[in-house]
Amino acid sequence: LNHQDPTIRLVAFQVLHIVLPTHRTELKNDPLRCVELEMQHWRCYLPFAFKGSDKEYMLVLNNALLDLLNRTSHAEAETLGNNKESTILTTFINEFLLENVFVKQAAYPGTISEKESFALEMITTLLSFASQRRVTKSQKNETAQKYISDTIVNTLVSENIFTSLISMLYSMWDNTRLKTYESIIKLVELAKERGVGLPCYFTSTDSYDLLVARAVHLASSPRQRESDSGARLLAILSETLLKPEDHDKFLKKLYDLSSQRIMLMEQALGVVVSPEQLSEFESNMTYNEIPLAHGLIQALKHIVEERNRRNAENSREFCVKLTKMCCRAIEVSLVVVADVDDGMIDPSSSKNDGSKAEQRWKHARNRQFSSNAPLNVNTGALGANAIFSSVNPMSEIEEIKHLVMQRIVVGTWLLQKEACATLSSTLTITSTIDSDIVSTAGDLLISTITSLKHQGAAYAAHKSLQKICT
């Protein structure tokens, strides 16, 4: 069980329940005593065994753990019947797996990715064990197993465990944040199904509002890791709402805020490229106050996808509004980051023609960059970075302007990526949107793919277009 070879360790955990009765003959007719002794070995060696990086290793180890839990549950039900005072299984899960291994040894801030991976796989295993319906021979066994399952769910949604899960949303690893988000969503659904109350910071109005404010602040960060954490936290906060009307109100508020942010980003861009308006900009807004909308749009995507997964209705009106907002966001970002020569802009086309959305941003780019100080990001990331790393001394106004430009460039790259993803998710979950809107969105994505040199941004538009077409 503590062998240096991970393969041998895995096999030892898998065959432990077979080997123990051969060494202790009295265990052959006492399955409950056998699993209790097996749990003692797990307590001793699991803290060392889960420190592995192989994905298959983690999966097999958690499967062995799930097999132990199922055998213990069956042995308790057969031996003790409906005696609710039994604590062998619940003590092992609550005190050892959750309080000791998960909170103290695996899910603390700053831990290594291998521990985070095992911790989340273990939470998934426990959620599967608590939610599965096991076949029993009698009603009393079913009652005992339901009691065990409810006890585990209550511990999982306790403030201590839930707070540790929330903290993992801030991990530096993308896969950890994704798995944490999925685990929390499943846990919230299971708690609602069982009628178990969520932690007080979700049910208290003041605490909930503080969490929303914190999530919006993170979602507005130009650092993609922080904005991703904020977006997922906003989606989780939406799922914790019990009343449908509260959920719809939350969604509308988030949409209005996103739309307002896009409008303010557009205004800030116009001010920066117009030197005569810089004094007005300096008096009204500083570079770190420029609103960024990419994290809020990402949160809307998560919420819409979760509603669709639960077969909850997404209104056609809202989907149309969200689609148009995403198209507008892409146009705003393309004004900054697209690589377009003057020859690509057709001066004869009308910028107000709704069927030619791909031309509107080209005209906007031509109009805004007619000044003497364009953003000059056509050459890609290297060109963009060059204008921010000048070694020559500059005035205070010029320095502010450069910082503003930098924040706008970063914000528009991220806005383009998240708007494309949200656009495709919205169009694929409903079949009632007019074909003209779908066609306009497709044309805009094609124009996006052909005008970007940034590989990641172009791939985001490509992936979005592929999702819509299939």
mmCIF file of C-alpha atoms in Angstrom, residues 148-450:
data_model
loop_
_atom_site.group_PDB
_atom_site.id
_atom_site.type_symbol
_atom_site.label_atom_id
_atom_site.label_comp_id
_atom_site.label_asym_id
_atom_site.label_seq_id
_atom_site.Cartn_x
_atom_site.Cartn_y
_atom_site.Cartn_z
ATOM 1 C CA ILE A 148 -26.432 7.425 5.310
ATOM 2 C CA SER A 149 -26.880 9.184 1.974
ATOM 3 C CA ASP A 150 -28.640 12.198 3.555
ATOM 4 C CA THR A 151 -25.923 12.461 6.204
ATOM 5 C CA ILE A 152 -23.231 12.602 3.510
ATOM 6 C CA VAL A 153 -25.116 15.282 1.549
ATOM 7 C CA ASN A 154 -25.497 17.381 4.704
ATOM 8 C CA THR A 155 -21.757 17.203 5.289
ATOM 9 C CA LEU A 156 -20.945 18.032 1.671
ATOM 10 C CA VAL A 157 -23.013 21.231 1.799
ATOM 11 C CA SER A 158 -21.667 22.242 5.196
ATOM 12 C CA GLU A 159 -19.964 25.618 5.324
ATOM 13 C CA ASN A 160 -16.493 24.158 5.859
ATOM 14 C CA ILE A 161 -16.574 21.812 2.853
ATOM 15 C CA PHE A 162 -18.389 24.241 0.567
ATOM 16 C CA THR A 163 -15.959 27.049 1.379
ATOM 17 C CA SER A 164 -13.038 24.792 0.463
ATOM 18 C CA LEU A 165 -14.715 24.035 -2.858
ATOM 19 C CA ILE A 166 -15.310 27.732 -3.538
ATOM 20 C CA SER A 167 -11.639 28.454 -2.824
ATOM 21 C CA MET A 168 -10.657 25.988 -5.563
ATOM 22 C CA LEU A 169 -12.425 28.224 -8.086
ATOM 23 C CA TYR A 170 -9.406 30.534 -7.727
ATOM 24 C CA SER A 171 -6.908 27.855 -8.742
ATOM 25 C CA MET A 172 -4.282 28.776 -11.320
ATOM 26 C CA TRP A 173 -5.127 25.611 -13.274
ATOM 27 C CA ASP A 174 -7.914 25.842 -15.872
ATOM 28 C CA ASN A 175 -8.927 22.197 -15.490
ATOM 29 C CA THR A 176 -9.224 22.565 -11.711
ATOM 30 C CA ARG A 177 -11.562 25.551 -12.054
ATOM 31 C CA LEU A 178 -13.691 23.670 -14.582
ATOM 32 C CA LYS A 179 -14.015 20.525 -12.447
ATOM 33 C CA THR A 180 -14.664 22.589 -9.315
ATOM 34 C CA TYR A 181 -17.466 24.447 -11.074
ATOM 35 C CA GLU A 182 -19.044 21.193 -12.273
ATOM 36 C CA SER A 183 -18.801 19.639 -8.789
ATOM 37 C CA ILE A 184 -20.404 22.649 -7.103
ATOM 38 C CA ILE A 185 -23.254 22.732 -9.630
ATOM 39 C CA LYS A 186 -23.945 19.017 -9.034
ATOM 40 C CA LEU A 187 -23.796 19.553 -5.282
ATOM 41 C CA VAL A 188 -26.251 22.460 -5.417
ATOM 42 C CA GLU A 189 -28.658 20.377 -7.514
ATOM 43 C CA LEU A 190 -28.399 17.437 -5.096
ATOM 44 C CA ALA A 191 -28.990 19.720 -2.102
ATOM 45 C CA LYS A 192 -32.124 21.159 -3.733
ATOM 46 C CA GLU A 193 -33.352 17.658 -4.576
ATOM 47 C CA ARG A 194 -32.881 16.438 -0.993
ATOM 48 C CA GLY A 195 -34.199 19.642 0.594
ATOM 49 C CA VAL A 196 -30.871 20.345 2.320
ATOM 50 C CA GLY A 197 -30.115 23.967 3.147
ATOM 51 C CA LEU A 198 -27.102 25.636 1.562
ATOM 52 C CA PRO A 199 -24.459 27.542 3.594
ATOM 53 C CA CYS A 200 -25.610 30.789 5.169
ATOM 54 C CA TYR A 201 -23.650 33.022 2.782
ATOM 55 C CA PHE A 202 -26.006 31.850 0.002
ATOM 56 C CA THR A 203 -29.207 32.302 2.009
ATOM 57 C CA SER A 204 -28.397 35.588 3.767
ATOM 58 C CA THR A 205 -29.277 38.573 1.572
ATOM 59 C CA ASP A 206 -26.339 40.708 2.726
ATOM 60 C CA SER A 207 -23.790 37.915 2.309
ATOM 61 C CA TYR A 208 -25.235 36.965 -1.066
ATOM 62 C CA ASP A 209 -24.981 40.563 -2.316
ATOM 63 C CA LEU A 210 -21.363 40.740 -1.163
ATOM 64 C CA LEU A 211 -20.578 37.536 -3.045
ATOM 65 C CA VAL A 212 -22.227 38.914 -6.189
ATOM 66 C CA ALA A 213 -20.201 42.126 -5.918
ATOM 67 C CA ARG A 214 -17.011 40.117 -5.449
ATOM 68 C CA ALA A 215 -17.821 37.906 -8.425
ATOM 69 C CA VAL A 216 -18.542 40.909 -10.669
ATOM 70 C CA HIS A 217 -15.261 42.496 -9.577
ATOM 71 C CA LEU A 218 -13.338 39.325 -10.495
ATOM 72 C CA ALA A 219 -15.210 38.911 -13.787
ATOM 73 C CA SER A 220 -14.115 42.444 -14.731
ATOM 74 C CA SER A 221 -10.417 41.643 -14.354
ATOM 75 C CA PRO A 222 -8.131 41.788 -17.412
ATOM 76 C CA ARG A 223 -6.428 38.652 -16.084
ATOM 77 C CA GLN A 224 -8.176 35.726 -17.719
ATOM 78 C CA ARG A 225 -7.784 33.421 -14.715
ATOM 79 C CA GLU A 226 -9.496 35.917 -12.402
ATOM 80 C CA SER A 227 -12.285 36.708 -14.869
ATOM 81 C CA ASP A 228 -12.913 32.981 -15.338
ATOM 82 C CA SER A 229 -13.219 32.527 -11.555
ATOM 83 C CA GLY A 230 -15.639 35.443 -11.318
ATOM 84 C CA ALA A 231 -17.767 34.212 -14.219
ATOM 85 C CA ARG A 232 -18.104 30.722 -12.759
ATOM 86 C CA LEU A 233 -18.919 32.140 -9.319
ATOM 87 C CA LEU A 234 -21.692 34.269 -10.848
ATOM 88 C CA ALA A 235 -23.139 31.171 -12.538
ATOM 89 C CA ILE A 236 -23.036 29.286 -9.225
ATOM 90 C CA LEU A 237 -24.762 32.151 -7.421
ATOM 91 C CA SER A 238 -27.474 32.047 -10.065
ATOM 92 C CA GLU A 239 -28.003 28.317 -9.533
ATOM 93 C CA THR A 240 -28.392 28.713 -5.758
ATOM 94 C CA LEU A 241 -31.538 30.814 -6.203
ATOM 95 C CA LEU A 242 -34.651 28.806 -5.378
ATOM 96 C CA LYS A 243 -37.429 30.864 -7.002
ATOM 97 C CA PRO A 244 -37.621 31.016 -10.831
ATOM 98 C CA GLU A 245 -38.541 34.699 -10.719
ATOM 99 C CA ASP A 246 -35.392 35.465 -8.689
ATOM 100 C CA HIS A 247 -33.323 33.531 -11.220
ATOM 101 C CA ASP A 248 -34.842 35.486 -14.135
ATOM 102 C CA LYS A 249 -34.247 38.768 -12.322
ATOM 103 C CA PHE A 250 -30.597 37.832 -11.721
ATOM 104 C CA LEU A 251 -30.158 36.934 -15.395
ATOM 105 C CA LYS A 252 -31.698 40.208 -16.577
ATOM 106 C CA LYS A 253 -29.515 42.232 -14.211
ATOM 107 C CA LEU A 254 -26.400 40.477 -15.480
ATOM 108 C CA TYR A 255 -27.427 41.057 -19.098
ATOM 109 C CA ASP A 256 -28.077 44.765 -18.508
ATOM 110 C CA LEU A 257 -24.702 45.168 -16.817
ATOM 111 C CA SER A 258 -22.917 43.366 -19.671
ATOM 112 C CA SER A 259 -24.643 45.499 -22.287
ATOM 113 C CA GLN A 260 -23.754 48.649 -20.398
ATOM 114 C CA ARG A 261 -20.113 47.562 -20.132
ATOM 115 C CA ILE A 262 -19.881 47.001 -23.893
ATOM 116 C CA MET A 263 -21.281 50.464 -24.547
ATOM 117 C CA LEU A 264 -18.782 52.032 -22.119
ATOM 118 C CA MET A 265 -15.896 50.114 -23.712
ATOM 119 C CA GLU A 266 -16.931 51.487 -27.072
ATOM 120 C CA GLN A 267 -17.055 55.023 -25.690
ATOM 121 C CA ALA A 268 -13.654 54.647 -24.022
ATOM 122 C CA LEU A 269 -12.171 53.439 -27.305
ATOM 123 C CA GLY A 270 -13.527 56.473 -29.137
ATOM 124 C CA VAL A 271 -12.106 58.817 -26.508
ATOM 125 C CA VAL A 272 -8.641 57.263 -26.528
ATOM 126 C CA VAL A 273 -8.166 57.508 -30.288
ATOM 127 C CA SER A 274 -9.293 61.168 -30.275
ATOM 128 C CA PRO A 275 -6.565 63.317 -28.668
ATOM 129 C CA GLU A 276 -8.869 66.327 -28.361
ATOM 130 C CA GLN A 277 -11.098 64.355 -25.944
ATOM 131 C CA LEU A 278 -8.290 63.050 -23.740
ATOM 132 C CA SER A 279 -8.648 65.812 -21.160
ATOM 133 C CA GLU A 280 -12.314 64.964 -20.746
ATOM 134 C CA PHE A 281 -11.429 61.281 -20.401
ATOM 135 C CA GLU A 282 -8.752 62.043 -17.802
ATOM 136 C CA SER A 283 -11.218 63.926 -15.639
ATOM 137 C CA ASN A 284 -13.955 61.305 -15.817
ATOM 138 C CA MET A 285 -12.170 57.951 -15.767
ATOM 139 C CA THR A 286 -8.761 56.499 -15.007
ATOM 140 C CA TYR A 287 -7.142 53.656 -16.933
ATOM 141 C CA ASN A 288 -7.975 51.024 -14.307
ATOM 142 C CA GLU A 289 -11.664 52.011 -14.296
ATOM 143 C CA ILE A 290 -12.331 51.174 -17.942
ATOM 144 C CA PRO A 291 -15.137 48.594 -17.787
ATOM 145 C CA LEU A 292 -14.444 45.129 -19.217
ATOM 146 C CA ALA A 293 -17.336 42.900 -20.223
ATOM 147 C CA HIS A 294 -15.763 39.559 -21.204
ATOM 148 C CA GLY A 295 -16.184 37.908 -17.788
ATOM 149 C CA LEU A 296 -19.843 38.912 -17.512
ATOM 150 C CA ILE A 297 -20.567 37.525 -20.989
ATOM 151 C CA GLN A 298 -18.857 34.283 -20.002
ATOM 152 C CA ALA A 299 -21.105 34.093 -16.919
ATOM 153 C CA LEU A 300 -24.179 34.506 -19.133
ATOM 154 C CA LYS A 301 -22.953 31.605 -21.262
ATOM 155 C CA HIS A 302 -22.582 29.329 -18.232
ATOM 156 C CA ILE A 303 -26.050 30.247 -16.951
ATOM 157 C CA VAL A 304 -27.766 29.694 -20.301
ATOM 158 C CA GLU A 305 -25.996 26.347 -20.764
ATOM 159 C CA GLU A 306 -26.980 25.169 -17.281
ATOM 160 C CA ARG A 307 -30.615 26.120 -17.860
ATOM 161 C CA ASN A 308 -30.576 24.164 -21.098
ATOM 162 C CA ARG A 309 -28.955 21.145 -19.414
ATOM 163 C CA ARG A 310 -31.703 21.109 -16.777
ATOM 164 C CA ASN A 311 -34.329 21.465 -19.526
ATOM 165 C CA ALA A 312 -35.301 24.855 -18.111
ATOM 166 C CA GLU A 313 -36.796 27.171 -20.689
ATOM 167 C CA ASN A 314 -34.678 29.976 -22.119
ATOM 168 C CA SER A 315 -37.051 32.582 -23.531
ATOM 169 C CA ARG A 316 -36.749 33.357 -27.223
ATOM 170 C CA GLU A 317 -36.739 37.086 -26.507
ATOM 171 C CA PHE A 318 -33.759 36.797 -24.173
ATOM 172 C CA CYS A 319 -31.825 34.562 -26.592
ATOM 173 C CA VAL A 320 -32.335 37.090 -29.391
ATOM 174 C CA LYS A 321 -31.151 39.935 -27.155
ATOM 175 C CA LEU A 322 -28.116 37.944 -26.033
ATOM 176 C CA THR A 323 -27.244 37.027 -29.641
ATOM 177 C CA LYS A 324 -27.385 40.664 -30.738
ATOM 178 C CA MET A 325 -25.288 41.742 -27.758
ATOM 179 C CA CYS A 326 -22.618 39.156 -28.617
ATOM 180 C CA CYS A 327 -22.523 40.368 -32.232
ATOM 181 C CA ARG A 328 -22.115 43.915 -31.004
ATOM 182 C CA ALA A 329 -19.333 42.849 -28.645
ATOM 183 C CA ILE A 330 -17.476 41.096 -31.477
ATOM 184 C CA GLU A 331 -17.788 44.205 -33.653
ATOM 185 C CA VAL A 332 -16.393 46.392 -30.868
ATOM 186 C CA SER A 333 -13.430 44.064 -30.391
ATOM 187 C CA LEU A 334 -12.707 43.820 -34.112
ATOM 188 C CA VAL A 335 -12.387 47.606 -34.352
ATOM 189 C CA VAL A 336 -9.256 47.210 -32.225
ATOM 190 C CA VAL A 337 -7.742 43.821 -32.981
ATOM 191 C CA ALA A 338 -8.663 43.032 -36.586
ATOM 192 C CA ASP A 339 -5.928 43.174 -39.213
ATOM 193 C CA VAL A 340 -7.666 45.075 -42.026
ATOM 194 C CA ASP A 341 -6.102 47.070 -44.843
ATOM 195 C CA ASP A 342 -7.880 50.054 -46.347
ATOM 196 C CA GLY A 343 -8.509 48.037 -49.477
ATOM 197 C CA MET A 344 -10.667 45.574 -47.523
ATOM 198 C CA ILE A 345 -13.179 48.281 -46.620
ATOM 199 C CA ASP A 346 -15.878 48.911 -49.199
ATOM 200 C CA PRO A 347 -16.715 52.644 -49.081
ATOM 201 C CA SER A 348 -19.892 52.106 -51.083
ATOM 202 C CA SER A 349 -21.511 49.780 -48.536
ATOM 203 C CA SER A 350 -23.851 51.313 -45.993
ATOM 204 C CA LYS A 351 -22.779 51.033 -42.378
ATOM 205 C CA ASN A 352 -26.450 50.969 -41.358
ATOM 206 C CA ASP A 353 -27.229 47.936 -43.477
ATOM 207 C CA GLY A 354 -28.191 45.262 -40.956
ATOM 208 C CA SER A 355 -27.507 42.480 -43.469
ATOM 209 C CA LYS A 356 -23.854 43.529 -43.697
ATOM 210 C CA ALA A 357 -22.793 43.477 -40.080
ATOM 211 C CA GLU A 358 -19.285 42.492 -41.093
ATOM 212 C CA GLN A 359 -18.904 45.889 -42.845
ATOM 213 C CA ARG A 360 -19.999 48.038 -39.899
ATOM 214 C CA TRP A 361 -16.946 47.361 -37.773
ATOM 215 C CA LYS A 362 -14.693 48.000 -40.780
ATOM 216 C CA HIS A 363 -16.244 51.425 -41.249
ATOM 217 C CA ALA A 364 -15.971 52.081 -37.523
ATOM 218 C CA ARG A 365 -12.316 51.122 -37.618
ATOM 219 C CA ASN A 366 -11.677 53.372 -40.639
ATOM 220 C CA ARG A 367 -13.513 56.257 -38.969
ATOM 221 C CA GLN A 368 -11.903 55.949 -35.536
ATOM 222 C CA PHE A 369 -8.386 55.344 -36.783
ATOM 223 C CA SER A 370 -8.390 58.368 -39.088
ATOM 224 C CA SER A 371 -6.695 60.271 -36.240
ATOM 225 C CA ASN A 372 -2.961 60.621 -35.827
ATOM 226 C CA ALA A 373 -2.769 58.125 -32.948
ATOM 227 C CA PRO A 374 -4.167 54.706 -33.919
ATOM 228 C CA LEU A 375 -3.919 51.751 -31.566
ATOM 229 C CA ASN A 376 -1.531 50.091 -34.003
ATOM 230 C CA VAL A 377 -2.130 46.467 -33.031
ATOM 231 C CA ASN A 378 -2.414 45.165 -36.605
ATOM 232 C CA THR A 379 0.931 43.396 -36.388
ATOM 233 C CA GLY A 380 -0.293 41.220 -33.554
ATOM 234 C CA ALA A 381 0.895 40.785 -29.988
ATOM 235 C CA LEU A 382 4.480 41.828 -30.699
ATOM 236 C CA GLY A 383 3.395 45.099 -32.261
ATOM 237 C CA ALA A 384 0.918 45.744 -29.470
ATOM 238 C CA ASN A 385 3.522 45.124 -26.793
ATOM 239 C CA ALA A 386 6.026 47.372 -28.515
ATOM 240 C CA ILE A 387 3.958 50.506 -28.041
ATOM 241 C CA PHE A 388 3.661 49.809 -24.309
ATOM 242 C CA SER A 389 7.343 49.178 -23.643
ATOM 243 C CA SER A 390 8.875 52.427 -24.818
ATOM 244 C CA VAL A 391 12.048 53.328 -22.932
ATOM 245 C CA ASN A 392 11.699 57.002 -23.816
ATOM 246 C CA PRO A 393 10.373 59.289 -21.087
ATOM 247 C CA MET A 394 6.772 60.409 -21.616
ATOM 248 C CA SER A 395 4.442 62.934 -20.108
ATOM 249 C CA GLU A 396 1.867 61.961 -17.503
ATOM 250 C CA ILE A 397 -0.956 62.261 -20.029
ATOM 251 C CA GLU A 398 0.881 60.060 -22.524
ATOM 252 C CA GLU A 399 1.536 57.455 -19.850
ATOM 253 C CA ILE A 400 -2.147 57.386 -18.888
ATOM 254 C CA LYS A 401 -3.093 57.065 -22.522
ATOM 255 C CA HIS A 402 -0.707 54.139 -23.035
ATOM 256 C CA LEU A 403 -2.117 52.335 -19.991
ATOM 257 C CA VAL A 404 -5.633 52.949 -21.253
ATOM 258 C CA MET A 405 -4.706 51.574 -24.655
ATOM 259 C CA GLN A 406 -3.133 48.512 -23.079
ATOM 260 C CA ARG A 407 -6.233 47.748 -21.018
ATOM 261 C CA ILE A 408 -8.456 48.209 -24.080
ATOM 262 C CA VAL A 409 -6.339 45.874 -26.219
ATOM 263 C CA VAL A 410 -6.327 43.148 -23.535
ATOM 264 C CA GLY A 411 -10.032 43.620 -22.881
ATOM 265 C CA THR A 412 -11.005 43.423 -26.553
ATOM 266 C CA TRP A 413 -8.996 40.238 -27.168
ATOM 267 C CA LEU A 414 -10.790 38.561 -24.265
ATOM 268 C CA LEU A 415 -14.130 40.078 -25.277
ATOM 269 C CA GLN A 416 -13.802 38.636 -28.771
ATOM 270 C CA LYS A 417 -13.072 35.161 -27.406
ATOM 271 C CA GLU A 418 -15.929 35.041 -24.871
ATOM 272 C CA ALA A 419 -18.463 36.723 -27.166
ATOM 273 C CA CYS A 420 -17.832 34.089 -29.861
ATOM 274 C CA ALA A 421 -18.303 31.248 -27.355
ATOM 275 C CA THR A 422 -21.497 32.769 -25.912
ATOM 276 C CA LEU A 423 -22.883 33.462 -29.378
ATOM 277 C CA SER A 424 -22.586 29.840 -30.478
ATOM 278 C CA SER A 425 -24.002 28.495 -27.193
ATOM 279 C CA THR A 426 -27.032 30.783 -27.438
ATOM 280 C CA LEU A 427 -27.792 29.945 -31.069
ATOM 281 C CA THR A 428 -27.484 26.180 -30.570
ATOM 282 C CA ILE A 429 -29.851 25.884 -27.593
ATOM 283 C CA THR A 430 -32.852 27.407 -29.348
ATOM 284 C CA SER A 431 -34.362 26.800 -32.775
ATOM 285 C CA THR A 432 -36.749 29.758 -32.745
ATOM 286 C CA ILE A 433 -34.306 32.549 -33.634
ATOM 287 C CA ASP A 434 -34.888 34.088 -37.063
ATOM 288 C CA SER A 435 -32.684 32.876 -39.879
ATOM 289 C CA ASP A 436 -31.595 36.461 -40.654
ATOM 290 C CA ILE A 437 -30.029 36.782 -37.204
ATOM 291 C CA VAL A 438 -28.260 33.430 -37.559
ATOM 292 C CA SER A 439 -27.013 34.397 -41.023
ATOM 293 C CA THR A 440 -25.724 37.750 -39.778
ATOM 294 C CA ALA A 441 -23.928 36.045 -36.886
ATOM 295 C CA GLY A 442 -22.361 33.518 -39.264
ATOM 296 C CA ASP A 443 -21.155 36.250 -41.632
ATOM 297 C CA LEU A 444 -19.636 38.129 -38.718
ATOM 298 C CA LEU A 445 -17.790 35.020 -37.511
ATOM 299 C CA ILE A 446 -16.423 34.344 -40.999
ATOM 300 C CA SER A 447 -15.224 37.934 -41.184
ATOM 301 C CA THR A 448 -13.666 37.503 -37.746
ATOM 302 C CA ILE A 449 -11.745 34.388 -38.758
ATOM 303 C CA THR A 450 -10.361 36.028 -41.887
#
